Coordinates of C-alpha atoms and ligand atoms in Angstrom, one line a residue:
L1 CA 83.8 50.5 -51.0
K2 CA 81.6 47.9 -49.3
K3 CA 82.2 45.8 -46.2
S4 CA 82.3 42.9 -48.4
D5 CA 85.3 44.2 -50.5
V6 CA 87.3 44.6 -47.3
V7 CA 86.3 41.1 -46.1
H8 CA 87.4 39.6 -49.5
F9 CA 90.6 41.6 -49.3
I10 CA 91.5 40.4 -45.9
L11 CA 90.4 36.7 -46.2
G12 CA 91.0 35.9 -49.8
E13 CA 90.7 32.1 -50.2
R14 CA 90.3 31.7 -46.3
L15 CA 86.6 32.7 -47.0
H16 CA 86.1 29.0 -48.2
Y17 CA 87.9 27.3 -45.4
P18 CA 85.8 24.6 -43.8
A19 CA 84.3 25.3 -40.3
S20 CA 85.4 23.3 -37.4
S21 CA 82.9 20.6 -36.4
S22 CA 83.0 21.4 -32.6
P23 CA 82.0 24.7 -31.0
V24 CA 84.4 27.4 -30.4
R25 CA 84.4 30.1 -27.6
A26 CA 86.0 33.6 -27.4
F27 CA 86.0 36.4 -24.9
A28 CA 86.5 40.0 -25.6
A29 CA 86.5 42.7 -22.8
T30 CA 84.3 45.7 -23.3
N31 CA 86.3 49.0 -23.6
I32 CA 85.7 52.5 -22.2
A33 CA 87.3 55.3 -24.4
L34 CA 89.4 58.0 -22.5
C35 CA 89.5 59.8 -25.7
K36 CA 86.3 59.3 -27.6
Y37 CA 85.4 58.2 -31.1
W38 CA 82.5 60.5 -32.2
G39 CA 82.0 60.8 -35.8
K40 CA 82.7 58.8 -39.0
R41 CA 84.3 59.7 -42.3
D42 CA 82.7 56.6 -43.9
S43 CA 79.7 55.1 -42.3
E44 CA 79.7 51.9 -44.3
L45 CA 83.2 50.9 -43.0
N46 CA 83.0 52.8 -39.8
L47 CA 86.0 54.9 -40.5
P48 CA 86.4 57.5 -37.8
M49 CA 87.0 61.1 -38.2
T50 CA 89.6 60.9 -35.3
S51 CA 91.9 58.6 -33.6
S52 CA 90.7 57.3 -30.0
L53 CA 92.1 55.6 -26.9
S54 CA 90.5 53.2 -24.6
I55 CA 91.1 50.9 -21.7
S56 CA 89.6 47.4 -21.9
L57 CA 87.6 46.5 -18.8
G58 CA 89.3 43.3 -17.5
D59 CA 86.9 40.5 -17.2
K60 CA 83.9 42.7 -18.0
G61 CA 82.7 41.8 -21.5
A62 CA 81.3 39.1 -23.9
I63 CA 81.8 35.5 -24.4
T64 CA 80.6 34.2 -27.7
E65 CA 80.1 30.5 -28.4
L66 CA 79.9 29.8 -32.1
S67 CA 79.0 26.5 -33.9
I68 CA 77.5 25.5 -37.2
H69 CA 73.8 25.1 -37.2
N70 CA 71.7 23.0 -39.6
K71 CA 68.7 25.1 -40.7
E72 CA 68.9 28.7 -39.8
D73 CA 70.8 31.2 -37.7
K74 CA 70.0 31.2 -34.0
V75 CA 71.2 34.0 -31.6
I76 CA 70.9 33.6 -28.0
V77 CA 72.1 36.6 -25.7
N78 CA 72.2 35.9 -21.9
G79 CA 70.0 32.8 -22.3
K80 CA 67.2 34.4 -24.3
E81 CA 66.8 33.9 -28.1
I82 CA 66.8 37.1 -30.0
P83 CA 63.7 37.7 -32.1
H84 CA 64.5 37.7 -35.8
D85 CA 62.8 41.1 -36.4
S86 CA 64.7 42.9 -33.9
T87 CA 67.4 45.6 -34.9
F88 CA 70.2 43.7 -33.1
Y89 CA 69.5 40.4 -34.8
K90 CA 69.4 41.9 -38.3
R91 CA 72.6 43.8 -37.7
L92 CA 74.3 40.5 -36.4
I93 CA 73.1 38.6 -39.3
A94 CA 74.1 41.0 -41.8
F95 CA 77.5 41.0 -40.4
L96 CA 77.7 37.1 -40.4
D97 CA 76.5 37.3 -44.1
L98 CA 79.9 38.9 -44.9
F99 CA 81.4 35.6 -44.0
R100 CA 79.3 33.0 -45.6
S101 CA 80.6 33.8 -48.9
S102 CA 78.5 31.8 -51.5
R103 CA 77.9 28.8 -49.4
T104 CA 75.0 27.9 -47.3
I105 CA 76.0 27.9 -43.9
Y106 CA 74.2 28.7 -40.7
F107 CA 75.4 29.7 -37.3
N108 CA 74.4 29.0 -33.7
I109 CA 75.6 32.1 -31.7
V110 CA 75.4 32.0 -27.9
I111 CA 76.6 35.3 -26.4
Q112 CA 77.0 35.8 -22.6
V113 CA 77.5 39.5 -21.6
N114 CA 78.3 40.4 -18.0
I115 CA 77.5 44.2 -18.4
P116 CA 74.1 46.0 -19.1
I117 CA 73.3 45.6 -22.7
A118 CA 72.7 48.8 -24.8
A119 CA 73.1 51.2 -21.8
G120 CA 76.2 53.0 -23.1
L121 CA 78.5 50.4 -21.8
A122 CA 79.8 49.3 -25.2
S123 CA 78.2 45.9 -25.3
S124 CA 78.2 46.0 -29.0
A125 CA 82.0 46.6 -28.8
C126 CA 82.8 43.5 -26.9
G127 CA 79.9 41.5 -28.8
F128 CA 81.4 42.1 -32.4
A129 CA 84.9 41.7 -31.0
S130 CA 84.2 38.4 -29.5
L131 CA 82.3 37.3 -32.5
V132 CA 85.2 38.0 -34.8
L133 CA 87.5 36.2 -32.5
A134 CA 85.2 33.2 -32.5
L135 CA 85.0 33.2 -36.4
N136 CA 88.7 33.3 -36.6
Q137 CA 88.8 30.1 -34.5
L138 CA 85.8 28.5 -36.1
F139 CA 87.3 28.7 -39.7
H140 CA 91.1 28.5 -38.6
W141 CA 91.9 31.7 -40.3
E142 CA 94.8 32.6 -38.0
L143 CA 94.5 36.3 -38.6
S144 CA 96.8 38.9 -37.3
T145 CA 95.6 41.3 -34.5
K146 CA 95.4 44.1 -37.0
D147 CA 93.1 42.1 -39.4
L148 CA 90.9 41.0 -36.5
S149 CA 90.6 44.6 -35.4
I150 CA 89.6 45.8 -38.9
L151 CA 87.1 42.9 -39.3
A152 CA 85.6 43.9 -35.8
R153 CA 85.3 47.6 -36.9
L154 CA 83.1 46.5 -39.7
G155 CA 80.6 45.3 -37.1
S156 CA 80.9 48.2 -34.7
G157 CA 83.5 51.0 -34.8
S158 CA 84.5 50.8 -31.0
A159 CA 84.7 47.0 -31.4
C160 CA 88.1 47.3 -33.1
R161 CA 89.5 48.4 -29.8
S162 CA 88.1 45.3 -27.8
I163 CA 90.4 43.0 -29.7
K164 CA 93.2 43.9 -27.2
S165 CA 93.3 44.4 -23.4
G166 CA 94.8 47.2 -21.5
F167 CA 95.2 50.7 -23.2
V168 CA 94.3 50.6 -26.7
E169 CA 94.8 53.1 -29.5
W170 CA 92.6 53.2 -32.6
H171 CA 94.6 54.7 -35.3
K172 CA 92.1 56.5 -37.6
G173 CA 94.0 55.9 -40.8
I174 CA 93.6 57.9 -44.0
E175 CA 93.0 55.2 -46.6
T176 CA 89.6 55.0 -48.4
D177 CA 89.7 51.2 -47.7
G178 CA 90.4 51.6 -44.1
M179 CA 93.3 49.2 -44.2
D180 CA 95.2 51.6 -41.9
S181 CA 92.3 52.1 -39.4
Y182 CA 92.8 49.6 -36.7
A183 CA 93.5 49.4 -33.0
A184 CA 96.6 48.5 -31.3
A185 CA 97.6 48.0 -27.6
L186 CA 99.9 50.6 -25.9
P187 CA 102.8 48.9 -23.9
E188 CA 102.2 50.6 -20.7
I189 CA 100.5 48.8 -17.8
W190 CA 99.1 50.6 -14.9
P191 CA 97.8 48.2 -12.0
E192 CA 96.8 51.0 -9.7
L193 CA 94.2 52.3 -12.2
Y194 CA 90.5 51.4 -11.5
V195 CA 87.4 52.1 -13.4
G196 CA 84.1 52.5 -11.2
L197 CA 80.8 51.7 -12.8
L198 CA 78.1 53.9 -11.7
I199 CA 74.9 52.6 -13.2
F200 CA 71.6 54.7 -12.8
N201 CA 69.2 52.5 -14.5
K202 CA 68.9 49.7 -17.0
Q203 CA 66.7 51.1 -19.5
E204 CA 67.7 50.8 -23.1
K205 CA 68.8 54.2 -24.7
N206 CA 66.4 56.0 -26.9
I207 CA 68.9 57.0 -29.6
S208 CA 71.7 54.7 -30.8
S209 CA 75.3 56.2 -30.8
R210 CA 75.4 55.4 -34.5
E211 CA 72.5 57.9 -35.2
A212 CA 73.6 60.4 -32.6
M213 CA 77.2 60.7 -33.8
Q214 CA 76.0 61.1 -37.5
R215 CA 73.6 63.9 -36.5
T216 CA 76.4 65.6 -34.6
V217 CA 78.7 65.5 -37.4
N218 CA 75.9 66.8 -39.9
T219 CA 74.5 69.5 -37.6
S220 CA 76.8 70.7 -34.8
A221 CA 78.7 74.0 -35.3
L222 CA 81.2 72.9 -32.7
Y223 CA 82.3 69.9 -34.7
P224 CA 85.4 71.5 -36.2
A225 CA 86.6 72.4 -32.8
W226 CA 86.2 68.8 -31.7
L227 CA 88.5 67.6 -34.4
E228 CA 91.1 69.9 -33.2
K229 CA 90.6 68.9 -29.3
A230 CA 90.4 65.2 -30.1
N231 CA 93.9 65.3 -31.6
Q232 CA 95.3 67.3 -28.8
D233 CA 93.7 65.2 -26.1
L234 CA 95.1 62.1 -27.6
I235 CA 98.6 63.3 -27.7
A236 CA 98.4 64.6 -24.1
M237 CA 96.6 61.3 -23.0
K238 CA 99.4 59.2 -24.4
K239 CA 102.0 61.3 -22.4
A240 CA 99.9 61.1 -19.2
I241 CA 99.9 57.3 -19.6
Q242 CA 103.7 57.1 -20.1
E243 CA 104.3 59.3 -17.2
K244 CA 101.6 57.6 -15.0
D245 CA 100.3 61.2 -14.3
F246 CA 96.8 60.2 -12.9
L247 CA 95.5 63.8 -12.5
Q248 CA 96.4 64.5 -16.2
L249 CA 94.6 61.3 -17.4
G250 CA 91.6 62.0 -15.4
Q251 CA 91.4 65.8 -16.5
I252 CA 91.9 64.9 -20.1
A253 CA 89.3 62.0 -20.0
E254 CA 86.6 64.1 -18.3
S255 CA 87.2 67.0 -20.4
N256 CA 87.1 65.0 -23.5
A257 CA 83.9 63.2 -22.5
L258 CA 82.2 66.5 -21.6
T259 CA 83.1 68.2 -25.0
M260 CA 81.5 65.2 -26.7
H261 CA 78.3 65.6 -24.8
A262 CA 78.5 69.4 -25.5
L263 CA 78.6 68.6 -29.2
M264 CA 75.5 66.6 -28.7
L265 CA 73.8 69.4 -27.0
S266 CA 74.6 71.7 -30.0
A267 CA 73.3 69.3 -32.6
W268 CA 69.8 69.6 -34.0
P269 CA 67.5 68.1 -32.9
P270 CA 69.5 68.2 -29.8
I271 CA 70.8 64.9 -28.1
S272 CA 71.4 64.4 -24.5
Y273 CA 72.2 61.2 -22.6
F274 CA 72.0 63.0 -19.2
L275 CA 69.5 61.9 -16.5
P276 CA 69.1 64.0 -13.5
E277 CA 71.1 61.5 -11.4
T278 CA 74.1 61.8 -13.9
L279 CA 74.4 65.7 -13.2
I280 CA 74.0 65.1 -9.5
A281 CA 76.9 62.7 -9.6
M282 CA 79.1 65.0 -11.6
Q283 CA 78.5 67.8 -9.0
K284 CA 79.5 65.5 -6.3
I285 CA 82.8 64.4 -8.2
W286 CA 83.7 68.0 -8.9
E287 CA 83.0 68.7 -4.9
L288 CA 85.1 65.5 -4.0
R289 CA 88.0 66.9 -6.0
K290 CA 87.7 70.4 -4.3
Q291 CA 88.1 68.4 -1.0
G292 CA 91.3 66.9 -2.4
I293 CA 90.0 63.3 -3.5
P294 CA 91.4 62.5 -6.8
V295 CA 88.4 61.1 -8.8
Y296 CA 87.4 61.9 -12.3
F297 CA 84.7 60.5 -14.6
T298 CA 83.9 59.7 -18.2
Q299 CA 80.6 59.2 -19.9
D300 CA 79.4 57.5 -23.0
A301 CA 76.4 57.3 -25.1
G302 CA 74.2 56.7 -22.1
P303 CA 73.5 58.2 -18.7
H304 CA 76.1 56.2 -16.6
L305 CA 79.3 57.6 -15.3
K306 CA 82.5 55.6 -15.3
L307 CA 84.7 56.9 -12.4
L308 CA 88.5 56.9 -12.6
A309 CA 90.5 56.4 -9.5
L310 CA 93.6 55.1 -8.2
Q311 CA 93.5 51.9 -6.0
K312 CA 94.4 53.9 -2.9
N313 CA 91.5 56.2 -3.2
K314 CA 88.8 53.5 -3.9
T315 CA 87.6 53.2 -0.5
E316 CA 87.0 56.8 0.1
V317 CA 85.3 57.4 -3.4
Q318 CA 83.1 54.4 -2.4
S319 CA 82.0 56.0 0.8
H320 CA 80.5 58.7 -1.4
F321 CA 79.3 56.4 -4.0
P322 CA 78.0 53.0 -2.2
S323 CA 76.7 51.6 -5.4
V324 CA 80.0 51.9 -7.4
E325 CA 81.3 48.6 -9.0
W326 CA 85.0 48.7 -9.3
V327 CA 86.7 47.1 -12.3
R328 CA 90.3 46.2 -12.2
V329 CA 91.7 46.9 -15.6
F330 CA 95.2 45.3 -15.4
Ligands
2P0_1 C1 83.6 55.5 -27.9 N1 81.2 55.5 -28.4 O1 84.7 56.0 -28.3 C2 82.3 56.3 -28.3 C3 82.0 57.2 -27.2 C4 80.2 55.9 -27.6 C5 80.6 57.2 -26.9 O2 82.1 54.2 -29.9 O3 78.3 53.0 -35.3 O4 78.9 51.4 -31.2 O5 79.0 50.8 -34.3 O6 80.7 52.6 -35.1 O7 81.1 52.0 -31.8 C6 79.9 53.9 -29.5 O8 79.5 53.8 -31.0 O9 79.3 53.0 -33.3 C7 81.1 54.5 -29.4 P1 79.3 52.3 -34.6 P2 79.7 52.5 -31.8 O10 83.6 54.6 -27.3

């Protein structure tokens, strides 16, 4: 199945609805997975091998302003026009092509992202999610959250989780068309829970997560063990969230992230997103825990760490990591 088949299935005749004549705007928060998505069962439709669970980062994310343009597509990200030969432009345009149907229609896309782009902070997730929300408004589709999540997934897997705020679970689904692979919010809220961004540099990464996860699935001897662990972690994580058990949440998230990175080290050619600073910070976090300070981390496809802490421990953690930027989740 192709992406366009899924789009036709979801939108039907809505694919031909006229666009609004005035610009629309939509925000989507970026999300950080506590139980990671790492590996696909279908790389055309971004269908995952496992379910995953994330938290959306409050007001950190992307605002997409979308309008109809008269001659060609134009993409501006944080005030800069994106060159037409860049990978990002091509990926975005290929995604928009899905929604043009047979008509000649061009878009003006202005994206404002308030997190470092392509640094493992899931900017593609909030970018595609906000774009889908904006398309939904521009064409007055009035889609359900589930359908919006499926469309966002076609842009980038993790984008399907950015359609909702708070704790979000992406159900992996089993259908070949992926109509049961979408994200839904969990009912729990946890106002004391904070995420601390520990950013080590702003360089773009050298291998995309898309390529890295594919290589991991294809070459890591540890991958079957990951499938097992991912499943167990998800169950335990949902329990920890229900019971507001921070130590459990932190332990599962940190162990899940480290196992994902262990998979990458065991791939061939090996993949590492670690910088020396990443490892130094990890050691420090483990030391702080020995001293009784409850702080954990998670790490994505980049060198940065995201700290997990409760509101009451923020100040103390900050004294050891002065550069940390706290994000209020709820
Ligand atoms: C996650 N990551 O669960 C995992 C953990 C990075 C590390 O999802 O190919 O941009 O577009 O489906 O979603 C990043 O990969 O990949 C990601 P595609 P995506 O957040």
